């Protein structure tokens, strides 16, 4: 409770004094006639409250000194429904259980809204994310502004709340780092089990199922995203998730999969031979991707500009592609002309946290974001050589390789959170044997 209360206070300090913040939780979504999708709380709402229940509204009020007061509006408890779905906290227990200042039944929100708005200078809200909430807020705002002539003070307008929360989420607290290390460790161990089982597997979905099983058995309650298990040519399709094809013994299989542990994501990719032994062509491409990743990871430290990671990856990859005869020409010119795009068409990675593609800017005022201690992100170079490319020697066709790790920026440099998953050629082959 103290951690979530501190986050709310940190947010209040970033906003104008005497302001008002509205944020709604996620709602339950129907899958079909009487089945619902598993509930997962909206990440920004969870970040500020720790609440895992649906249909809750957070109101945060700041005074002239930017001290905050938290109010929750929660659905009234209904024992008949709770017999089916389990107990809810309700307004009665929210102050104690969630550490807020006040709590009221959800049905009172619309009635109290004009009073909450009156006398405040500014409203912060995530317009466009919850249409029902938007409509209630806009109508109440119109009602309050209509009474300004009678001496009532109304807010000046509505500002987007999300960039302020996203800025906070980019730098992880110690408690968050503990959870992210656990998520990465669970996923890394699951990847190890897949490598061991792979030579016996017949179908992509066997590895998909085994990854989920291993993560759930270690305490994760779900995955951070749909797993990619891509054998052979399938690995050249970046977001392939059918996972329904036969595993071919002489091909590589690319597995991009990560669990979510207590709402925090991991994201790891490993590529390895189905039969446990790389061919010479597979080794050449794999080692090139690995070299580019290791060179980029080595750079990571506070103060490094984000774009230097991609720049380093490109230099290693393009030089290697020239050495292998896959690209021809000057390295500088090939990079300038983006000749690499048909083999490597994505960025170096992304922020990681409550979401697998977590919040945060990669540029600030046109300049690349500088790394700061306790940021977490992925580094994931790849090469994908399609059989459609007739300019490339056929021995490279259908080879798709991506290697991805989760990286924490530390005071002295960095820590690879996913290091338990083997990734050198020697280690992969030894582990698979």
GROMACS .gro file of C-alpha atoms in nm:
model
  433
    1UNK     CA    1   0.000   0.000   0.000
    2UNK     CA    2   0.283   0.240   0.081
    3UNK     CA    3   0.445   0.185  -0.260
    4UNK     CA    4   0.121   0.260  -0.448
    5UNK     CA    5   0.049   0.563  -0.226
    6UNK     CA    6   0.399   0.694  -0.301
    7UNK     CA    7   0.339   0.654  -0.675
    8UNK     CA    8   0.021   0.860  -0.649
    9UNK     CA    9   0.209   1.130  -0.462
   10UNK     CA   10   0.490   1.122  -0.720
   11UNK     CA   11   0.231   1.174  -0.992
   12UNK     CA   12   0.071   1.464  -0.803
   13UNK     CA   13   0.407   1.642  -0.788
   14UNK     CA   14   0.429   1.639  -1.168
   15UNK     CA   15   0.089   1.804  -1.218
   16UNK     CA   16  -0.047   2.152  -1.165
   17UNK     CA   17  -0.152   2.232  -0.808
   18UNK     CA   18  -0.520   2.230  -0.717
   19UNK     CA   19  -0.596   1.977  -0.989
   20UNK     CA   20  -0.810   1.668  -1.024
   21UNK     CA   21  -0.720   1.330  -1.173
   22UNK     CA   22  -0.962   1.066  -1.302
   23UNK     CA   23  -0.858   0.715  -1.398
   24UNK     CA   24  -1.083   0.413  -1.459
   25UNK     CA   25  -0.996   0.047  -1.420
   26UNK     CA   26  -1.047  -0.212  -1.691
   27UNK     CA   27  -1.392  -0.364  -1.733
   28UNK     CA   28  -1.492  -0.728  -1.770
   29UNK     CA   29  -1.522  -0.828  -2.136
   30UNK     CA   30  -1.752  -1.099  -2.270
   31UNK     CA   31  -1.600  -1.377  -2.480
   32UNK     CA   32  -1.931  -1.526  -2.583
   33UNK     CA   33  -2.284  -1.577  -2.443
   34UNK     CA   34  -2.195  -1.645  -2.079
   35UNK     CA   35  -1.814  -1.672  -2.080
   36UNK     CA   36  -1.580  -1.383  -2.004
   37UNK     CA   37  -1.219  -1.325  -2.103
   38UNK     CA   38  -0.978  -1.362  -1.808
   39UNK     CA   39  -0.968  -1.023  -1.637
   40UNK     CA   40  -0.645  -0.827  -1.651
   41UNK     CA   41  -0.627  -0.484  -1.490
   42UNK     CA   42  -0.542  -0.178  -1.699
   43UNK     CA   43  -0.169  -0.119  -1.644
   44UNK     CA   44  -0.179   0.251  -1.554
   45UNK     CA   45  -0.460   0.193  -1.305
   46UNK     CA   46  -0.274  -0.097  -1.148
   47UNK     CA   47   0.047   0.108  -1.129
   48UNK     CA   48  -0.127   0.371  -0.914
   49UNK     CA   49  -0.349   0.148  -0.702
   50UNK     CA   50  -0.249  -0.218  -0.701
   51UNK     CA   51  -0.616  -0.301  -0.744
   52UNK     CA   52  -0.698  -0.615  -0.942
   53UNK     CA   53  -1.077  -0.566  -0.946
   54UNK     CA   54  -1.283  -0.441  -1.243
   55UNK     CA   55  -1.509  -0.136  -1.269
   56UNK     CA   56  -1.332   0.088  -1.016
   57UNK     CA   57  -1.265   0.461  -1.052
   58UNK     CA   58  -0.972   0.644  -0.894
   59UNK     CA   59  -1.000   1.015  -0.821
   60UNK     CA   60  -0.687   1.195  -0.709
   61UNK     CA   61  -0.714   1.551  -0.581
   62UNK     CA   62  -0.414   1.778  -0.532
   63UNK     CA   63  -0.402   2.092  -0.323
   64UNK     CA   64  -0.198   2.410  -0.367
   65UNK     CA   65   0.111   2.238  -0.219
   66UNK     CA   66   0.060   1.937  -0.454
   67UNK     CA   67  -0.025   1.700  -0.169
   68UNK     CA   68  -0.271   1.440  -0.289
   69UNK     CA   69  -0.590   1.282  -0.158
   70UNK     CA   70  -0.714   0.953  -0.303
   71UNK     CA   71  -1.076   0.854  -0.349
   72UNK     CA   72  -1.206   0.524  -0.487
   73UNK     CA   73  -1.549   0.447  -0.627
   74UNK     CA   74  -1.617   0.072  -0.627
   75UNK     CA   75  -1.915  -0.150  -0.715
   76UNK     CA   76  -2.135  -0.228  -0.419
   77UNK     CA   77  -2.092  -0.576  -0.282
   78UNK     CA   78  -2.355  -0.825  -0.400
   79UNK     CA   79  -2.339  -1.151  -0.208
   80UNK     CA   80  -2.541  -1.341  -0.467
   81UNK     CA   81  -2.282  -1.259  -0.735
   82UNK     CA   82  -1.987  -1.314  -0.500
   83UNK     CA   83  -2.105  -1.672  -0.443
   84UNK     CA   84  -2.017  -1.733  -0.807
   85UNK     CA   85  -1.716  -1.511  -0.864
   86UNK     CA   86  -1.556  -1.474  -0.521
   87UNK     CA   87  -1.547  -1.189  -0.267
   88UNK     CA   88  -1.503  -0.822  -0.359
   89UNK     CA   89  -1.371  -0.548  -0.135
   90UNK     CA   90  -1.645  -0.289  -0.186
   91UNK     CA   91  -1.641   0.066  -0.052
   92UNK     CA   92  -1.665  -0.064   0.305
   93UNK     CA   93  -1.320  -0.221   0.307
   94UNK     CA   94  -1.136  -0.014   0.045
   95UNK     CA   95  -0.985   0.248   0.278
   96UNK     CA   96  -0.815  -0.015   0.491
   97UNK     CA   97  -0.740  -0.269   0.219
   98UNK     CA   98  -0.615  -0.029  -0.052
   99UNK     CA   99  -0.478   0.252   0.162
  100UNK     CA  100  -0.686   0.535   0.013
  101UNK     CA  101  -0.834   0.831   0.197
  102UNK     CA  102  -1.199   0.780   0.102
  103UNK     CA  103  -1.414   0.522  -0.076
  104UNK     CA  104  -1.773   0.529  -0.201
  105UNK     CA  105  -2.009   0.301  -0.393
  106UNK     CA  106  -1.969   0.333  -0.770
  107UNK     CA  107  -2.327   0.449  -0.821
  108UNK     CA  108  -2.247   0.768  -0.624
  109UNK     CA  109  -1.972   0.876  -0.867
  110UNK     CA  110  -2.192   1.068  -1.108
  111UNK     CA  111  -2.373   1.243  -0.823
  112UNK     CA  112  -2.048   1.353  -0.655
  113UNK     CA  113  -1.874   1.453  -0.978
  114UNK     CA  114  -1.989   1.819  -0.992
  115UNK     CA  115  -1.876   1.873  -0.632
  116UNK     CA  116  -1.536   1.718  -0.705
  117UNK     CA  117  -1.487   1.943  -1.007
  118UNK     CA  118  -1.591   2.267  -0.838
  119UNK     CA  119  -1.305   2.489  -0.727
  120UNK     CA  120  -1.034   2.297  -0.912
  121UNK     CA  121  -0.800   2.457  -1.167
  122UNK     CA  122  -0.737   2.166  -1.403
  123UNK     CA  123  -0.863   1.815  -1.487
  124UNK     CA  124  -0.632   1.532  -1.592
  125UNK     CA  125  -0.788   1.235  -1.766
  126UNK     CA  126  -0.714   0.977  -2.039
  127UNK     CA  127  -0.975   1.091  -2.291
  128UNK     CA  128  -1.062   0.831  -2.555
  129UNK     CA  129  -0.983   0.523  -2.348
  130UNK     CA  130  -1.316   0.483  -2.171
  131UNK     CA  131  -1.614   0.634  -2.362
  132UNK     CA  132  -1.860   0.604  -2.072
  133UNK     CA  133  -1.618   0.779  -1.835
  134UNK     CA  134  -1.547   1.046  -2.098
  135UNK     CA  135  -1.916   1.122  -2.140
  136UNK     CA  136  -1.984   1.150  -1.767
  137UNK     CA  137  -1.683   1.374  -1.714
  138UNK     CA  138  -1.759   1.603  -2.009
  139UNK     CA  139  -2.123   1.647  -1.911
  140UNK     CA  140  -2.030   1.726  -1.551
  141UNK     CA  141  -1.764   1.970  -1.672
  142UNK     CA  142  -2.017   2.149  -1.891
  143UNK     CA  143  -2.254   2.172  -1.597
  144UNK     CA  144  -1.992   2.327  -1.371
  145UNK     CA  145  -1.868   2.576  -1.632
  146UNK     CA  146  -2.227   2.685  -1.697
  147UNK     CA  147  -2.244   2.808  -1.336
  148UNK     CA  148  -1.926   3.018  -1.351
  149UNK     CA  149  -2.135   3.334  -1.396
  150UNK     CA  150  -2.296   3.261  -1.060
  151UNK     CA  151  -1.959   3.269  -0.887
  152UNK     CA  152  -1.867   2.901  -0.910
  153UNK     CA  153  -1.502   2.827  -0.998
  154UNK     CA  154  -1.458   2.570  -1.276
  155UNK     CA  155  -1.149   2.391  -1.407
  156UNK     CA  156  -0.979   2.558  -1.703
  157UNK     CA  157  -0.988   2.240  -1.913
  158UNK     CA  158  -0.893   1.875  -1.948
  159UNK     CA  159  -0.533   1.762  -2.004
  160UNK     CA  160  -0.406   1.416  -2.103
  161UNK     CA  161  -0.300   1.229  -1.791
  162UNK     CA  162  -0.117   0.938  -1.953
  163UNK     CA  163   0.217   1.103  -2.047
  164UNK     CA  164   0.273   1.190  -1.680
  165UNK     CA  165   0.209   0.832  -1.565
  166UNK     CA  166   0.419   0.693  -1.848
  167UNK     CA  167   0.715   0.908  -1.746
  168UNK     CA  168   0.698   0.759  -1.396
  169UNK     CA  169   0.662   0.402  -1.523
  170UNK     CA  170   0.980   0.428  -1.730
  171UNK     CA  171   1.203   0.426  -1.419
  172UNK     CA  172   1.142   0.111  -1.217
  173UNK     CA  173   1.124   0.108  -0.837
  174UNK     CA  174   1.321  -0.157  -0.643
  175UNK     CA  175   0.998  -0.352  -0.583
  176UNK     CA  176   0.929  -0.360  -0.956
  177UNK     CA  177   1.280  -0.479  -1.039
  178UNK     CA  178   1.241  -0.773  -0.801
  179UNK     CA  179   0.926  -0.881  -0.988
  180UNK     CA  180   1.087  -0.832  -1.328
  181UNK     CA  181   1.388  -1.042  -1.228
  182UNK     CA  182   1.151  -1.316  -1.120
  183UNK     CA  183   0.954  -1.296  -1.446
  184UNK     CA  184   1.274  -1.314  -1.651
  185UNK     CA  185   1.408  -1.606  -1.450
  186UNK     CA  186   1.086  -1.805  -1.487
  187UNK     CA  187   1.084  -1.746  -1.863
  188UNK     CA  188   1.453  -1.828  -1.900
  189UNK     CA  189   1.404  -2.159  -1.721
  190UNK     CA  190   1.107  -2.236  -1.945
  191UNK     CA  191   1.318  -2.164  -2.255
  192UNK     CA  192   1.579  -2.410  -2.125
  193UNK     CA  193   1.318  -2.681  -2.094
  194UNK     CA  194   1.202  -2.616  -2.451
  195UNK     CA  195   1.557  -2.656  -2.580
  196UNK     CA  196   1.591  -2.985  -2.399
  197UNK     CA  197   1.258  -3.118  -2.528
  198UNK     CA  198   1.281  -2.982  -2.883
  199UNK     CA  199   1.457  -3.276  -3.055
  200UNK     CA  200   1.166  -3.500  -2.949
  201UNK     CA  201   0.891  -3.255  -3.054
  202UNK     CA  202   0.692  -3.297  -3.374
  203UNK     CA  203   0.485  -2.976  -3.385
  204UNK     CA  204   0.538  -2.608  -3.305
  205UNK     CA  205   0.243  -2.611  -3.067
  206UNK     CA  206   0.414  -2.869  -2.847
  207UNK     CA  207   0.682  -2.611  -2.761
  208UNK     CA  208   0.411  -2.345  -2.721
  209UNK     CA  209   0.225  -2.565  -2.472
  210UNK     CA  210   0.539  -2.663  -2.283
  211UNK     CA  211   0.642  -2.299  -2.238
  212UNK     CA  212   0.305  -2.209  -2.087
  213UNK     CA  213   0.316  -2.515  -1.863
  214UNK     CA  214   0.665  -2.442  -1.731
  215UNK     CA  215   0.580  -2.078  -1.655
  216UNK     CA  216   0.255  -2.160  -1.478
  217UNK     CA  217   0.422  -2.433  -1.275
  218UNK     CA  218   0.677  -2.178  -1.153
  219UNK     CA  219   0.413  -1.932  -1.031
  220UNK     CA  220   0.339  -1.709  -1.328
  221UNK     CA  221  -0.035  -1.678  -1.381
  222UNK     CA  222  -0.011  -1.617  -1.754
  223UNK     CA  223   0.201  -1.503  -2.046
  224UNK     CA  224   0.296  -1.146  -2.131
  225UNK     CA  225   0.199  -1.193  -2.497
  226UNK     CA  226   0.110  -1.464  -2.749
  227UNK     CA  227   0.411  -1.689  -2.794
  228UNK     CA  228   0.588  -1.714  -3.130
  229UNK     CA  229   0.711  -2.065  -3.209
  230UNK     CA  230   0.835  -2.040  -3.566
  231UNK     CA  231   1.011  -2.325  -3.743
  232UNK     CA  232   1.219  -2.264  -4.056
  233UNK     CA  233   1.068  -2.012  -4.296
  234UNK     CA  234   0.800  -1.922  -4.040
  235UNK     CA  235   1.071  -1.738  -3.846
  236UNK     CA  236   1.095  -1.487  -4.131
  237UNK     CA  237   0.743  -1.366  -4.042
  238UNK     CA  238   0.809  -1.145  -3.741
  239UNK     CA  239   0.478  -1.190  -3.558
  240UNK     CA  240   0.394  -1.545  -3.665
  241UNK     CA  241   0.171  -1.697  -3.393
  242UNK     CA  242  -0.014  -1.982  -3.565
  243UNK     CA  243   0.232  -2.228  -3.410
  244UNK     CA  244   0.066  -2.517  -3.595
  245UNK     CA  245   0.330  -2.647  -3.835
  246UNK     CA  246   0.552  -2.954  -3.826
  247UNK     CA  247   0.903  -2.909  -3.688
  248UNK     CA  248   1.161  -2.998  -3.952
  249UNK     CA  249   1.468  -3.158  -3.801
  250UNK     CA  250   1.723  -2.972  -4.013
  251UNK     CA  251   1.567  -2.627  -3.958
  252UNK     CA  252   1.599  -2.368  -3.685
  253UNK     CA  253   1.311  -2.286  -3.455
  254UNK     CA  254   1.265  -1.932  -3.322
  255UNK     CA  255   1.082  -1.908  -2.988
  256UNK     CA  256   0.979  -1.560  -2.873
  257UNK     CA  257   0.795  -1.605  -2.543
  258UNK     CA  258   0.778  -1.454  -2.196
  259UNK     CA  259   0.564  -1.486  -1.887
  260UNK     CA  260   0.396  -1.217  -1.680
  261UNK     CA  261   0.468  -1.241  -1.308
  262UNK     CA  262   0.249  -1.035  -1.074
  263UNK     CA  263   0.166  -0.801  -1.365
  264UNK     CA  264   0.528  -0.755  -1.481
  265UNK     CA  265   0.638  -0.880  -1.822
  266UNK     CA  266   0.941  -1.065  -1.951
  267UNK     CA  267   1.031  -1.098  -2.318
  268UNK     CA  268   1.293  -1.348  -2.433
  269UNK     CA  269   1.375  -1.490  -2.777
  270UNK     CA  270   1.597  -1.786  -2.847
  271UNK     CA  271   1.669  -1.953  -3.182
  272UNK     CA  272   1.814  -2.303  -3.205
  273UNK     CA  273   1.830  -2.610  -3.431
  274UNK     CA  274   1.540  -2.851  -3.397
  275UNK     CA  275   1.776  -3.149  -3.395
  276UNK     CA  276   2.024  -2.986  -3.155
  277UNK     CA  277   2.305  -2.922  -3.407
  278UNK     CA  278   2.358  -2.605  -3.614
  279UNK     CA  279   2.455  -2.641  -3.979
  280UNK     CA  280   2.746  -2.430  -4.099
  281UNK     CA  281   2.512  -2.180  -4.270
  282UNK     CA  282   2.293  -2.157  -3.960
  283UNK     CA  283   2.601  -2.106  -3.744
  284UNK     CA  284   2.722  -1.817  -3.959
  285UNK     CA  285   2.393  -1.624  -3.943
  286UNK     CA  286   2.332  -1.707  -3.577
  287UNK     CA  287   2.680  -1.599  -3.467
  288UNK     CA  288   2.645  -1.273  -3.658
  289UNK     CA  289   2.319  -1.189  -3.480
  290UNK     CA  290   2.470  -1.288  -3.145
  291UNK     CA  291   2.780  -1.074  -3.206
  292UNK     CA  292   2.561  -0.772  -3.279
  293UNK     CA  293   2.358  -0.827  -2.964
  294UNK     CA  294   2.662  -0.873  -2.741
  295UNK     CA  295   2.821  -0.557  -2.883
  296UNK     CA  296   2.502  -0.360  -2.811
  297UNK     CA  297   2.462  -0.499  -2.458
  298UNK     CA  298   2.823  -0.412  -2.378
  299UNK     CA  299   2.744  -0.043  -2.441
  300UNK     CA  300   2.456  -0.020  -2.192
  301UNK     CA  301   2.515   0.221  -1.905
  302UNK     CA  302   2.352   0.536  -1.766
  303UNK     CA  303   2.384   0.826  -2.009
  304UNK     CA  304   2.394   0.616  -2.328
  305UNK     CA  305   2.166   0.754  -2.602
  306UNK     CA  306   1.896   0.504  -2.701
  307UNK     CA  307   1.979   0.519  -3.073
  308UNK     CA  308   2.340   0.410  -3.014
  309UNK     CA  309   2.212   0.057  -2.950
  310UNK     CA  310   2.056   0.029  -3.296
  311UNK     CA  311   2.354   0.202  -3.453
  312UNK     CA  312   2.590  -0.058  -3.306
  313UNK     CA  313   2.369  -0.349  -3.413
  314UNK     CA  314   2.351  -0.218  -3.769
  315UNK     CA  315   2.728  -0.174  -3.798
  316UNK     CA  316   2.795  -0.531  -3.685
  317UNK     CA  317   2.517  -0.686  -3.894
  318UNK     CA  318   2.595  -0.501  -4.216
  319UNK     CA  319   2.967  -0.568  -4.189
  320UNK     CA  320   2.891  -0.936  -4.130
  321UNK     CA  321   2.646  -0.956  -4.421
  322UNK     CA  322   2.914  -0.810  -4.649
  323UNK     CA  323   3.170  -1.062  -4.524
  324UNK     CA  324   2.924  -1.345  -4.595
  325UNK     CA  325   2.856  -1.212  -4.945
  326UNK     CA  326   2.488  -1.150  -4.874
  327UNK     CA  327   2.531  -0.774  -4.919
  328UNK     CA  328   2.781  -0.608  -5.151
  329UNK     CA  329   2.927  -0.259  -5.124
  330UNK     CA  330   3.056  -0.007  -4.873
  331UNK     CA  331   2.931  -0.062  -4.518
  332UNK     CA  332   2.863   0.308  -4.465
  333UNK     CA  333   2.676   0.336  -4.795
  334UNK     CA  334   2.473   0.022  -4.730
  335UNK     CA  335   2.365   0.159  -4.392
  336UNK     CA  336   2.289   0.500  -4.539
  337UNK     CA  337   2.079   0.341  -4.817
  338UNK     CA  338   1.914   0.104  -4.564
  339UNK     CA  339   2.004  -0.195  -4.780
  340UNK     CA  340   1.978  -0.410  -4.466
  341UNK     CA  341   1.602  -0.359  -4.431
  342UNK     CA  342   1.509  -0.672  -4.626
  343UNK     CA  343   1.706  -0.878  -4.372
  344UNK     CA  344   1.662  -0.672  -4.052
  345UNK     CA  345   1.351  -0.456  -4.049
  346UNK     CA  346   1.278  -0.378  -3.684
  347UNK     CA  347   1.431  -0.169  -3.408
  348UNK     CA  348   1.684  -0.273  -3.145
  349UNK     CA  349   1.422  -0.332  -2.876
  350UNK     CA  350   1.163  -0.167  -2.655
  351UNK     CA  351   1.091  -0.064  -2.297
  352UNK     CA  352   0.968  -0.343  -2.069
  353UNK     CA  353   0.755  -0.333  -1.755
  354UNK     CA  354   0.386  -0.371  -1.677
  355UNK     CA  355   0.337  -0.405  -2.054
  356UNK     CA  356   0.563  -0.605  -2.283
  357UNK     CA  357   0.595  -0.295  -2.502
  358UNK     CA  358   0.603  -0.064  -2.204
  359UNK     CA  359   0.536   0.306  -2.184
  360UNK     CA  360   0.800   0.573  -2.231
  361UNK     CA  361   0.942   0.796  -2.502
  362UNK     CA  362   1.236   0.700  -2.721
  363UNK     CA  363   1.294   1.063  -2.815
  364UNK     CA  364   1.268   1.386  -2.617
  365UNK     CA  365   1.254   1.709  -2.818
  366UNK     CA  366   1.398   1.533  -3.120
  367UNK     CA  367   1.692   1.378  -2.934
  368UNK     CA  368   1.725   1.011  -2.844
  369UNK     CA  369   1.635   0.934  -2.483
  370UNK     CA  370   1.937   0.883  -2.258
  371UNK     CA  371   1.943   0.570  -2.045
  372UNK     CA  372   1.892   0.615  -1.672
  373UNK     CA  373   1.953   0.373  -1.385
  374UNK     CA  374   1.660   0.132  -1.333
  375UNK     CA  375   1.525   0.150  -1.686
  376UNK     CA  376   1.445  -0.196  -1.827
  377UNK     CA  377   1.429  -0.278  -2.197
  378UNK     CA  378   1.500  -0.548  -2.453
  379UNK     CA  379   1.780  -0.582  -2.703
  380UNK     CA  380   1.670  -0.804  -2.992
  381UNK     CA  381   1.861  -0.799  -3.320
  382UNK     CA  382   1.766  -1.044  -3.593
  383UNK     CA  383   1.824  -1.156  -3.950
  384UNK     CA  384   1.553  -1.304  -4.170
  385UNK     CA  385   1.641  -1.437  -4.515
  386UNK     CA  386   1.341  -1.515  -4.732
  387UNK     CA  387   1.350  -1.769  -5.018
  388UNK     CA  388   1.182  -1.496  -5.225
  389UNK     CA  389   1.516  -1.311  -5.236
  390UNK     CA  390   1.675  -1.451  -5.551
  391UNK     CA  391   1.981  -1.226  -5.508
  392UNK     CA  392   2.093  -1.436  -5.212
  393UNK     CA  393   2.271  -1.773  -5.229
  394UNK     CA  394   2.008  -2.047  -5.170
  395UNK     CA  395   2.208  -2.186  -4.878
  396UNK     CA  396   2.084  -1.890  -4.670
  397UNK     CA  397   1.717  -1.919  -4.769
  398UNK     CA  398   1.467  -1.972  -4.490
  399UNK     CA  399   1.707  -1.891  -4.207
  400UNK     CA  400   1.543  -1.663  -3.950
  401UNK     CA  401   1.728  -1.577  -3.629
  402UNK     CA  402   1.639  -1.341  -3.344
  403UNK     CA  403   1.805  -1.325  -3.003
  404UNK     CA  404   1.638  -1.117  -2.734
  405UNK     CA  405   1.725  -1.044  -2.372
  406UNK     CA  406   1.585  -0.825  -2.095
  407UNK     CA  407   1.834  -0.560  -1.981
  408UNK     CA  408   1.836  -0.357  -1.659
  409UNK     CA  409   2.037  -0.035  -1.648
  410UNK     CA  410   2.240  -0.034  -1.325
  411UNK     CA  411   2.446   0.235  -1.156
  412UNK     CA  412   2.770   0.092  -1.298
  413UNK     CA  413   2.639  -0.044  -1.628
  414UNK     CA  414   2.381  -0.314  -1.687
  415UNK     CA  415   2.245  -0.653  -1.584
  416UNK     CA  416   2.104  -0.914  -1.822
  417UNK     CA  417   1.793  -1.035  -1.641
  418UNK     CA  418   1.740  -1.326  -1.882
  419UNK     CA  419   2.095  -1.458  -1.874
  420UNK     CA  420   1.990  -1.805  -1.751
  421UNK     CA  421   1.868  -1.898  -2.100
  422UNK     CA  422   2.162  -2.037  -2.305
  423UNK     CA  423   2.246  -1.844  -2.621
  424UNK     CA  424   2.600  -1.920  -2.738
  425UNK     CA  425   2.625  -2.190  -3.005
  426UNK     CA  426   2.836  -2.408  -2.775
  427UNK     CA  427   2.600  -2.370  -2.479
  428UNK     CA  428   2.286  -2.432  -2.684
  429UNK     CA  429   2.422  -2.749  -2.846
  430UNK     CA  430   2.557  -2.879  -2.515
  431UNK     CA  431   2.229  -2.814  -2.335
  432UNK     CA  432   2.018  -2.969  -2.614
  433UNK     CA  433   2.238  -3.281  -2.612
   0.00000   0.00000   0.00000
